[in-house]
Amino acid sequence: MGKILVIGAGGVGSVAVHKMAQLQAAGRDTFAHIVLASRTVAKCEAIAQSVKERTGVTIETHALDADDVPATVALINQVAPDLVCNLALPYQDLAIMDACLETGVHYMDTANYEPRDEAKFEYHWQWAYHDRFKEAGIMALLGSGFDPGVTSVFAAYLKKHYLDRIDTLDILDCNGGDHGQHFATNFNPEINIREVTAPARHWENGEWVETPALSHKQTFDFEGVGEKNMYLMYHEEIESLKTHIPEIQRIRFWMTFGDAYLTHLEVLQNVGMTRIDPVIYEGKEIIPLQFLKAVLPEPASLGETTKGKTNIGDIATGIAKDGSEKTYYINNICDHEAAYAETGNQAVSYTTGVPAMIGAALILDGVWSGEGVFNMEQMDPDPFMEMLNQHGLPWQVKELDGPLDF
Ligand code: NDP
């Protein structure tokens, strides 16, 4: 009999709650009681209504500003959940972890903490909670989305079943979806643009190599999508994977972007609209990127028009169980229209919300457990991989002739 408190009623929160309700409707008691809280309670209520219509399950809703630790503590005490699932924004991670520590409740999220005034994607703030979570006898699971999340578990799965040693790892994130808008982002625009405009960084021979944002391009033929330009970027799972699979010599992260997206982004950057420092406008301080977010389409509104597929996966090269060098490609292909038909959200929210539900289910069922702060690749990948196949994100592994030749 699990009770979950989900915080954040955006696209990811919506998918996760729909999937949790599907399990309840199917008679499993993992998510016997689902509570959704977010800053704007009307968004929680709209999700609750959709969940009721699609699955017949009733979810409880609350208004919550999760930056306010005492308010979160009060809600946790009122609801008494077994797990708090943070699907708000990365800015709230530490405040929600503080509330979990104060109430002795397990924590999980899908994105690492970011300070509002610095686009820094680093785990050290959250890893610093390890001893306190351990002492409190509770678990924090970090990054149970797709990337990080599924991509991290993919690496752990290859290491467990295919490669004794991983030498190089490339994570390839392709969104081949077309939403028909001139410019829009597939998840929270502020978080997305901070990530894309940050300098690229990859891990090679024991050190970080930094290059200017979007300066390194390659073409790759993605199954189900076709040829796309992908760009070297920094992504947070590189930091945890190089820590937990320490023999890896090189880890890179690639993401596809269309020319129109990049042209818009360049103009917005050139005119200062992606700045995250405050400027004075009509006597009031505003952050240009936050203003830009307010005029861009809500990612949740893109679902209805988005067509095409996402294809995200890992290519790992290393020494196989038989001692020879091998390269494996493991990936999932997800269809935007099918995701929308099932949950009312497009595939980027779907590919994040489903693994959030799975990570939560594994904690609530006691399959994944621990005391302290953990990244996904530290857990046994098998039960997670099995649930991906059962709950809408089937994956495939194939052997390639060799590593990427670039
Ligand atoms: P959205 O912007 O669509 O939703 C975020 C939600 O959080 C909104 O409902 C927002 O409320 C709410 N929120 C914001 N601040 C607070 C607060 N202080 N207290 C309570 N609620 C708050 O984002 P997404 O659903 O697209 O993304 C959710 C999370 O998932 C983000 O952290 C994102 O980085 C992460 N993500 C991870 C991915 C992965 O693969 N690992 C991929 C995509 C996203 P309001 O509506 O009032 O603003």
Short mmCIF file of C-alpha atoms and ligand atoms in Angstrom, two decimals:
data_model
loop_
_atom_site.label_atom_id
_atom_site.label_comp_id
_atom_site.label_asym_id
_atom_site.label_seq_id
_atom_site.Cartn_x
_atom_site.Cartn_y
_atom_site.Cartn_z
CA MET A 1 0.00 0.00 0.00
CA GLY A 2 2.07 2.92 -1.22
CA LYS A 3 1.29 6.58 -0.81
CA ILE A 4 3.09 9.10 -2.99
CA LEU A 5 3.29 12.87 -2.95
CA VAL A 6 4.21 14.21 -6.41
CA ILE A 7 5.30 17.86 -6.51
CA GLY A 8 5.06 19.66 -9.89
CA ALA A 9 2.10 19.70 -12.27
CA GLY A 10 3.91 20.26 -15.57
CA GLY A 11 4.18 17.88 -18.53
CA VAL A 12 6.40 15.41 -16.66
CA GLY A 13 4.21 15.46 -13.52
CA SER A 14 1.16 14.88 -15.68
CA VAL A 15 2.61 11.79 -17.39
CA ALA A 16 3.97 10.34 -14.15
CA VAL A 17 0.65 10.70 -12.36
CA HIS A 18 -1.29 9.19 -15.30
CA LYS A 19 1.07 6.19 -15.31
CA MET A 20 0.84 5.76 -11.51
CA ALA A 21 -2.96 5.82 -11.81
CA GLN A 22 -2.80 3.19 -14.58
CA LEU A 23 -1.04 0.85 -12.15
CA GLN A 24 -3.65 1.52 -9.48
CA ALA A 25 -6.46 0.92 -12.00
CA ALA A 26 -4.80 -2.38 -12.96
CA GLY A 27 -5.12 -3.52 -9.34
CA ARG A 28 -1.53 -2.99 -8.12
CA ASP A 29 -1.28 -1.25 -4.78
CA THR A 30 2.13 0.37 -5.36
CA PHE A 31 0.41 3.73 -5.85
CA ALA A 32 -2.65 3.07 -3.72
CA HIS A 33 -2.90 6.77 -2.87
CA ILE A 34 -1.67 9.50 -5.23
CA VAL A 35 -1.35 13.13 -4.15
CA LEU A 36 -0.32 15.90 -6.56
CA ALA A 37 0.80 19.33 -5.33
CA SER A 38 2.11 22.28 -7.29
CA ARG A 39 2.36 26.05 -7.23
CA THR A 40 -0.76 26.51 -9.38
CA VAL A 41 -3.42 24.21 -7.98
CA ALA A 42 -5.59 24.61 -11.11
CA LYS A 43 -2.94 22.66 -13.05
CA CYS A 44 -3.15 19.83 -10.49
CA GLU A 45 -6.93 19.83 -10.80
CA ALA A 46 -6.80 19.67 -14.62
CA ILE A 47 -4.44 16.68 -14.39
CA ALA A 48 -6.69 15.04 -11.77
CA GLN A 49 -9.65 15.43 -14.10
CA SER A 50 -7.79 13.87 -17.04
CA VAL A 51 -6.60 11.01 -14.81
CA LYS A 52 -10.18 10.40 -13.64
CA GLU A 53 -11.49 10.38 -17.21
CA ARG A 54 -8.75 8.11 -18.55
CA THR A 55 -8.32 5.66 -15.66
CA GLY A 56 -11.21 6.18 -13.23
CA VAL A 57 -8.68 6.87 -10.44
CA THR A 58 -9.15 9.80 -8.04
CA ILE A 59 -6.07 11.77 -7.04
CA GLU A 60 -5.82 14.33 -4.24
CA THR A 61 -4.56 17.83 -5.11
CA HIS A 62 -2.95 20.65 -3.12
CA ALA A 63 -1.40 24.07 -3.75
CA LEU A 64 2.24 24.22 -2.65
CA ASP A 65 5.18 26.56 -3.08
CA ALA A 66 8.00 24.06 -2.69
CA ASP A 67 10.60 26.81 -2.23
CA ASP A 68 8.97 27.26 1.18
CA VAL A 69 10.43 24.42 3.28
CA PRO A 70 8.04 24.80 6.27
CA ALA A 71 5.06 24.69 3.86
CA THR A 72 6.40 21.48 2.27
CA VAL A 73 7.07 19.97 5.70
CA ALA A 74 3.49 20.80 6.74
CA LEU A 75 2.07 19.17 3.59
CA ILE A 76 4.24 16.07 4.01
CA ASN A 77 3.05 15.79 7.64
CA GLN A 78 -0.56 16.19 6.52
CA VAL A 79 -0.36 13.69 3.64
CA ALA A 80 2.10 11.25 5.32
CA PRO A 81 3.49 9.84 2.05
CA ASP A 82 6.02 6.98 1.75
CA LEU A 83 7.87 8.90 -0.99
CA VAL A 84 8.09 12.48 -2.27
CA CYS A 85 8.55 12.59 -6.05
CA ASN A 86 9.92 15.98 -7.08
CA LEU A 87 8.80 16.84 -10.63
CA ALA A 88 8.88 20.61 -10.13
CA LEU A 89 11.98 22.48 -11.33
CA PRO A 90 15.66 21.85 -10.50
CA TYR A 91 15.60 25.02 -8.36
CA GLN A 92 13.38 23.24 -5.81
CA ASP A 93 15.56 20.13 -5.32
CA LEU A 94 17.41 21.18 -2.18
CA ALA A 95 14.37 22.72 -0.50
CA ILE A 96 12.38 19.51 -1.06
CA MET A 97 15.32 17.38 0.12
CA ASP A 98 15.42 19.51 3.29
CA ALA A 99 11.71 18.89 3.84
CA CYS A 100 12.22 15.13 3.33
CA LEU A 101 15.05 15.09 5.86
CA GLU A 102 12.91 16.93 8.39
CA THR A 103 10.02 14.49 7.97
CA GLY A 104 12.02 11.28 7.38
CA VAL A 105 10.48 10.52 3.96
CA HIS A 106 12.25 9.10 0.85
CA TYR A 107 12.97 11.55 -2.01
CA MET A 108 13.39 11.27 -5.78
CA ASP A 109 13.69 13.67 -8.73
CA THR A 110 14.48 13.82 -12.46
CA ALA A 111 16.98 16.68 -12.72
CA ASN A 112 19.92 17.87 -10.63
CA TYR A 113 19.83 21.00 -8.52
CA GLU A 114 20.61 24.28 -10.25
CA PRO A 115 21.02 27.61 -8.52
CA ARG A 116 18.75 30.20 -10.17
CA ASP A 117 21.58 32.67 -10.84
CA GLU A 118 24.12 30.23 -12.32
CA ALA A 119 23.56 27.70 -15.13
CA LYS A 120 25.65 25.03 -13.39
CA PHE A 121 24.64 21.42 -13.74
CA GLU A 122 26.55 19.70 -10.99
CA TYR A 123 25.69 17.02 -8.46
CA HIS A 124 27.86 18.22 -5.60
CA TRP A 125 25.06 20.15 -3.90
CA GLN A 126 22.87 17.04 -3.74
CA TRP A 127 25.69 14.55 -3.09
CA ALA A 128 26.53 16.66 -0.02
CA TYR A 129 23.23 15.41 1.50
CA HIS A 130 24.42 11.77 1.46
CA ASP A 131 25.46 11.51 5.12
CA ARG A 132 22.37 13.28 6.38
CA PHE A 133 20.06 10.98 4.37
CA LYS A 134 22.05 7.99 5.58
CA GLU A 135 21.80 9.06 9.21
CA ALA A 136 18.07 9.62 8.79
CA GLY A 137 17.77 6.10 7.30
CA ILE A 138 16.10 7.37 4.13
CA MET A 139 16.90 7.25 0.42
CA ALA A 140 17.22 9.96 -2.21
CA LEU A 141 17.17 8.74 -5.81
CA LEU A 142 18.49 11.35 -8.23
CA GLY A 143 17.60 11.70 -11.90
CA SER A 144 14.87 9.15 -12.63
CA GLY A 145 13.89 10.65 -16.00
CA PHE A 146 15.16 9.65 -19.44
CA ASP A 147 18.44 11.52 -19.58
CA PRO A 148 19.51 11.34 -16.84
CA GLY A 149 17.67 8.23 -15.80
CA VAL A 150 17.10 5.68 -18.54
CA THR A 151 20.42 6.56 -20.19
CA SER A 152 22.17 5.94 -16.84
CA VAL A 153 20.38 2.60 -16.36
CA PHE A 154 21.19 1.65 -19.99
CA ALA A 155 24.90 2.10 -19.16
CA ALA A 156 24.56 0.01 -15.99
CA TYR A 157 22.69 -2.69 -17.94
CA LEU A 158 25.39 -2.91 -20.63
CA LYS A 159 28.01 -3.11 -17.91
CA LYS A 160 26.12 -5.87 -16.07
CA HIS A 161 25.25 -8.06 -19.06
CA TYR A 162 27.47 -7.20 -22.04
CA LEU A 163 30.71 -5.43 -21.17
CA ASP A 164 33.07 -6.18 -18.29
CA ARG A 165 34.71 -2.84 -18.89
CA ILE A 166 33.31 0.24 -20.65
CA ASP A 167 35.96 2.37 -22.35
CA THR A 168 33.85 4.91 -24.22
CA LEU A 169 30.24 5.94 -23.90
CA ASP A 170 28.25 8.23 -26.19
CA ILE A 171 24.72 9.25 -25.22
CA LEU A 172 22.64 10.26 -28.25
CA ASP A 173 19.43 12.21 -27.68
CA CYS A 174 17.34 12.77 -30.79
CA ASN A 175 13.97 14.44 -30.81
CA GLY A 176 12.63 14.06 -34.34
CA GLY A 177 9.29 15.59 -33.37
CA ASP A 178 7.81 18.56 -35.24
CA HIS A 179 5.37 20.73 -33.25
CA GLY A 180 4.62 23.16 -36.08
CA GLN A 181 5.69 26.25 -34.07
CA HIS A 182 8.42 28.68 -35.17
CA PHE A 183 10.24 28.28 -31.87
CA ALA A 184 9.32 26.30 -28.78
CA THR A 185 11.09 24.04 -26.32
CA ASN A 186 9.94 20.53 -25.44
CA PHE A 187 10.31 20.96 -21.73
CA ASN A 188 10.47 23.96 -19.44
CA PRO A 189 11.93 26.70 -21.74
CA GLU A 190 13.99 28.33 -19.01
CA ILE A 191 15.69 25.08 -17.99
CA ASN A 192 16.07 23.93 -21.59
CA ILE A 193 17.70 27.16 -22.85
CA ARG A 194 20.05 27.36 -19.85
CA GLU A 195 21.20 23.83 -20.69
CA VAL A 196 21.61 24.35 -24.44
CA THR A 197 23.47 27.66 -24.18
CA ALA A 198 25.94 26.41 -21.53
CA PRO A 199 29.44 25.50 -22.78
CA ALA A 200 29.81 21.88 -23.96
CA ARG A 201 31.87 19.63 -21.70
CA HIS A 202 32.84 16.00 -22.04
CA TRP A 203 35.01 13.67 -20.00
CA GLU A 204 38.20 12.37 -21.64
CA ASN A 205 41.25 10.67 -20.15
CA GLY A 206 40.57 11.77 -16.61
CA GLU A 207 39.65 15.38 -17.25
CA TRP A 208 36.88 17.67 -18.43
CA VAL A 209 37.26 19.08 -21.94
CA GLU A 210 35.28 22.28 -22.45
CA THR A 211 34.27 23.68 -25.86
CA PRO A 212 31.95 26.57 -26.79
CA ALA A 213 28.21 25.79 -26.79
CA LEU A 214 26.93 24.13 -29.99
CA SER A 215 30.34 24.35 -31.69
CA HIS A 216 30.83 20.63 -32.42
CA LYS A 217 28.37 19.07 -34.87
CA GLN A 218 28.03 15.54 -36.31
CA THR A 219 25.39 13.83 -38.44
CA PHE A 220 23.82 10.55 -37.34
CA ASP A 221 21.15 8.37 -38.92
CA PHE A 222 18.56 7.71 -36.19
CA GLU A 223 16.24 4.75 -36.66
CA GLY A 224 12.63 5.91 -36.91
CA VAL A 225 13.70 9.52 -37.48
CA GLY A 226 16.37 9.69 -40.21
CA GLU A 227 19.57 11.71 -40.51
CA LYS A 228 19.89 14.55 -38.01
CA ASN A 229 22.56 17.00 -36.94
CA MET A 230 23.56 16.43 -33.34
CA TYR A 231 25.69 18.68 -31.17
CA LEU A 232 28.12 17.95 -28.37
CA MET A 233 26.70 19.22 -25.07
CA TYR A 234 27.21 18.92 -21.36
CA HIS A 235 24.64 16.80 -19.58
CA GLU A 236 24.53 15.98 -15.89
CA GLU A 237 24.67 12.17 -16.16
CA ILE A 238 28.23 12.44 -17.52
CA GLU A 239 29.36 13.53 -14.06
CA SER A 240 27.68 10.69 -12.18
CA LEU A 241 28.53 8.01 -14.77
CA LYS A 242 32.22 8.89 -14.78
CA THR A 243 32.10 8.65 -10.99
CA HIS A 244 30.25 5.33 -10.76
CA ILE A 245 31.83 3.62 -13.80
CA PRO A 246 35.33 4.96 -13.08
CA GLU A 247 37.15 3.02 -15.83
CA ILE A 248 35.38 5.00 -18.57
CA GLN A 249 37.92 6.95 -20.58
CA ARG A 250 35.53 9.11 -22.56
CA ILE A 251 31.89 10.06 -22.10
CA ARG A 252 30.12 12.42 -24.47
CA PHE A 253 26.53 13.62 -24.76
CA TRP A 254 24.94 14.60 -28.09
CA MET A 255 21.59 16.24 -28.74
CA THR A 256 19.90 16.94 -32.08
CA PHE A 257 18.70 20.42 -33.00
CA GLY A 258 17.11 21.66 -36.22
CA ASP A 259 18.53 24.66 -38.06
CA ALA A 260 15.43 26.81 -37.37
CA TYR A 261 15.71 26.18 -33.62
CA LEU A 262 19.40 27.14 -33.64
CA THR A 263 18.83 30.28 -35.71
CA HIS A 264 16.11 31.50 -33.33
CA LEU A 265 18.31 30.67 -30.34
CA GLU A 266 21.26 32.57 -31.81
CA VAL A 267 19.16 35.69 -32.36
CA LEU A 268 17.65 35.46 -28.88
CA GLN A 269 21.13 35.10 -27.41
CA ASN A 270 22.53 37.95 -29.49
CA VAL A 271 19.83 40.34 -28.32
CA GLY A 272 20.25 39.32 -24.68
CA MET A 273 16.96 37.47 -24.20
CA THR A 274 18.63 34.35 -22.79
CA ARG A 275 20.41 36.24 -19.98
CA ILE A 276 19.83 34.91 -16.47
CA ASP A 277 21.05 38.01 -14.62
CA PRO A 278 18.46 40.63 -13.62
CA VAL A 279 17.89 43.77 -15.71
CA ILE A 280 15.79 46.79 -14.74
CA TYR A 281 12.66 47.17 -16.86
CA GLU A 282 10.29 50.06 -16.07
CA GLY A 283 11.73 50.28 -12.57
CA LYS A 284 11.32 46.56 -11.87
CA GLU A 285 13.94 43.81 -11.90
CA ILE A 286 13.27 41.11 -14.49
CA ILE A 287 15.33 38.15 -15.73
CA PRO A 288 15.21 38.18 -19.54
CA LEU A 289 15.10 34.36 -19.83
CA GLN A 290 12.15 34.20 -17.43
CA PHE A 291 10.35 36.85 -19.49
CA LEU A 292 11.11 34.86 -22.66
CA LYS A 293 9.59 31.75 -21.02
CA ALA A 294 6.40 33.72 -20.41
CA VAL A 295 5.97 34.49 -24.13
CA LEU A 296 6.95 31.07 -25.51
CA PRO A 297 4.43 28.26 -25.94
CA GLU A 298 3.93 26.10 -22.83
CA PRO A 299 5.63 22.75 -23.54
CA ALA A 300 2.45 21.02 -22.32
CA SER A 301 0.50 22.76 -25.09
CA LEU A 302 2.66 21.24 -27.86
CA GLY A 303 1.35 17.71 -27.44
CA GLU A 304 -1.68 18.11 -29.66
CA THR A 305 0.32 19.12 -32.75
CA THR A 306 3.61 17.24 -32.31
CA LYS A 307 4.31 14.48 -34.82
CA GLY A 308 7.36 12.24 -35.17
CA LYS A 309 9.52 10.22 -32.82
CA THR A 310 12.24 10.52 -30.22
CA ASN A 311 15.19 8.12 -30.29
CA ILE A 312 17.48 8.24 -27.26
CA GLY A 313 20.19 5.77 -26.32
CA ASP A 314 23.76 4.85 -25.41
CA ILE A 315 26.60 3.58 -27.57
CA ALA A 316 29.21 1.84 -25.42
CA THR A 317 32.50 0.29 -26.45
CA GLY A 318 34.57 -1.89 -24.18
CA ILE A 319 35.75 -5.36 -23.34
CA ALA A 320 33.03 -8.00 -23.59
CA LYS A 321 32.60 -11.01 -21.31
CA ASP A 322 34.61 -13.11 -23.84
CA GLY A 323 37.59 -10.72 -23.70
CA SER A 324 37.09 -9.17 -27.16
CA GLU A 325 36.35 -5.49 -27.88
CA LYS A 326 32.69 -4.90 -28.69
CA THR A 327 30.35 -1.96 -29.27
CA TYR A 328 26.68 -2.02 -28.29
CA TYR A 329 23.90 0.45 -29.02
CA ILE A 330 20.92 0.42 -26.69
CA ASN A 331 18.00 2.76 -27.29
CA ASN A 332 14.30 3.49 -27.12
CA ILE A 333 12.13 5.00 -29.85
CA CYS A 334 9.01 6.83 -28.66
CA ASP A 335 6.20 8.21 -30.81
CA HIS A 336 4.85 11.68 -29.96
CA GLU A 337 1.31 11.02 -31.18
CA ALA A 338 1.02 7.71 -29.32
CA ALA A 339 2.30 9.40 -26.12
CA TYR A 340 -0.29 12.15 -26.55
CA ALA A 341 -3.12 9.70 -27.17
CA GLU A 342 -2.27 7.83 -23.98
CA THR A 343 -1.66 10.68 -21.50
CA GLY A 344 -2.39 14.00 -23.23
CA ASN A 345 1.34 14.89 -23.29
CA GLN A 346 4.06 14.76 -25.97
CA ALA A 347 6.96 12.30 -25.99
CA VAL A 348 9.54 14.45 -24.18
CA SER A 349 7.26 14.61 -21.13
CA TYR A 350 6.31 10.96 -21.67
CA THR A 351 9.90 9.68 -21.84
CA THR A 352 10.60 11.52 -18.56
CA GLY A 353 7.33 10.81 -16.72
CA VAL A 354 7.36 7.04 -17.34
CA PRO A 355 10.83 6.49 -15.78
CA ALA A 356 9.80 8.79 -12.91
CA MET A 357 6.87 6.46 -12.25
CA ILE A 358 9.15 3.41 -12.53
CA GLY A 359 11.80 4.78 -10.13
CA ALA A 360 9.02 5.64 -7.67
CA ALA A 361 7.44 2.17 -8.01
CA LEU A 362 10.76 0.44 -7.36
CA ILE A 363 11.30 2.49 -4.18
CA LEU A 364 7.73 2.03 -2.94
CA ASP A 365 7.84 -1.73 -3.60
CA GLY A 366 11.21 -1.96 -1.80
CA VAL A 367 12.94 -3.35 -4.91
CA TRP A 368 15.37 -0.44 -4.93
CA SER A 369 16.43 0.62 -1.46
CA GLY A 370 19.29 2.28 0.34
CA GLU A 371 20.20 4.88 2.92
CA GLY A 372 21.78 7.99 1.50
CA VAL A 373 21.81 9.74 -1.89
CA PHE A 374 22.05 7.58 -5.03
CA ASN A 375 22.23 7.98 -8.78
CA MET A 376 20.35 5.62 -11.06
CA GLU A 377 23.36 3.62 -12.28
CA GLN A 378 24.10 2.55 -8.69
CA MET A 379 20.90 0.47 -8.61
CA ASP A 380 20.30 -2.98 -10.14
CA PRO A 381 19.25 -2.14 -13.72
CA ASP A 382 17.21 -5.31 -14.38
CA PRO A 383 13.88 -4.51 -12.66
CA PHE A 384 13.89 -1.00 -14.15
CA MET A 385 14.63 -2.34 -17.66
CA GLU A 386 11.80 -4.85 -17.33
CA MET A 387 9.35 -2.12 -16.31
CA LEU A 388 10.40 0.08 -19.26
CA ASN A 389 9.26 -2.71 -21.57
CA GLN A 390 5.99 -3.12 -19.69
CA HIS A 391 5.05 0.54 -19.35
CA GLY A 392 5.50 2.14 -22.74
CA LEU A 393 9.25 2.59 -23.32
CA PRO A 394 10.48 -0.62 -24.96
CA TRP A 395 14.20 -0.76 -25.71
CA GLN A 396 16.50 -2.73 -28.00
CA VAL A 397 20.21 -3.64 -27.90
CA LYS A 398 22.25 -4.27 -31.01
CA GLU A 399 25.89 -4.79 -31.72
CA LEU A 400 27.64 -2.22 -33.93
CA ASP A 401 30.78 -2.77 -36.03
CA GLY A 402 32.76 -0.37 -33.83
CA PRO A 403 32.58 2.89 -31.87
CA LEU A 404 31.48 6.17 -33.48
CA ASP A 405 34.21 7.22 -35.91
CA PHE A 406 34.28 10.83 -34.74
P1 NDP B 1 7.16 22.32 -16.43
O1 NDP B 1 7.70 23.69 -16.41
O2 NDP B 1 6.16 21.90 -17.45
O3 NDP B 1 6.51 22.00 -14.99
C1 NDP B 1 7.11 22.33 -13.78
C2 NDP B 1 6.02 22.36 -12.72
O4 NDP B 1 6.61 22.65 -11.47
C3 NDP B 1 4.94 23.42 -12.99
O5 NDP B 1 3.68 22.88 -12.72
C4 NDP B 1 5.33 24.50 -11.98
O6 NDP B 1 4.25 25.25 -11.49
C5 NDP B 1 5.85 23.66 -10.85
N1 NDP B 1 6.68 24.48 -9.97
C6 NDP B 1 7.64 25.37 -10.32
N2 NDP B 1 8.13 25.96 -9.23
C7 NDP B 1 7.45 25.44 -8.17
C8 NDP B 1 7.49 25.66 -6.78
N3 NDP B 1 8.32 26.57 -6.22
N4 NDP B 1 6.65 24.95 -5.99
C9 NDP B 1 5.78 24.06 -6.52
N5 NDP B 1 5.69 23.82 -7.83
C10 NDP B 1 6.52 24.50 -8.65
O7 NDP B 1 8.41 21.34 -16.45
P2 NDP B 1 8.48 19.83 -16.97
O8 NDP B 1 7.28 19.08 -16.47
O9 NDP B 1 8.79 19.82 -18.39
O10 NDP B 1 9.77 19.33 -16.18
C11 NDP B 1 9.71 18.92 -14.81
C12 NDP B 1 11.08 18.52 -14.34
O11 NDP B 1 11.58 17.44 -15.14
C13 NDP B 1 12.15 19.63 -14.45
O12 NDP B 1 12.98 19.56 -13.33
C14 NDP B 1 12.93 19.25 -15.68
O13 NDP B 1 14.24 19.74 -15.64
C15 NDP B 1 12.90 17.74 -15.57
N6 NDP B 1 13.13 17.05 -16.85
C16 NDP B 1 13.97 15.98 -16.83
C17 NDP B 1 14.21 15.28 -17.99
C18 NDP B 1 15.03 14.03 -17.96
O14 NDP B 1 15.06 13.32 -18.96
N7 NDP B 1 15.70 13.69 -16.88
C19 NDP B 1 13.65 15.70 -19.28
C20 NDP B 1 12.70 16.79 -19.17
C21 NDP B 1 12.50 17.45 -17.99
P3 NDP B 1 3.59 26.49 -12.33
O15 NDP B 1 2.79 25.81 -13.36
O16 NDP B 1 2.79 27.22 -11.34
O17 NDP B 1 4.76 27.27 -12.89
#
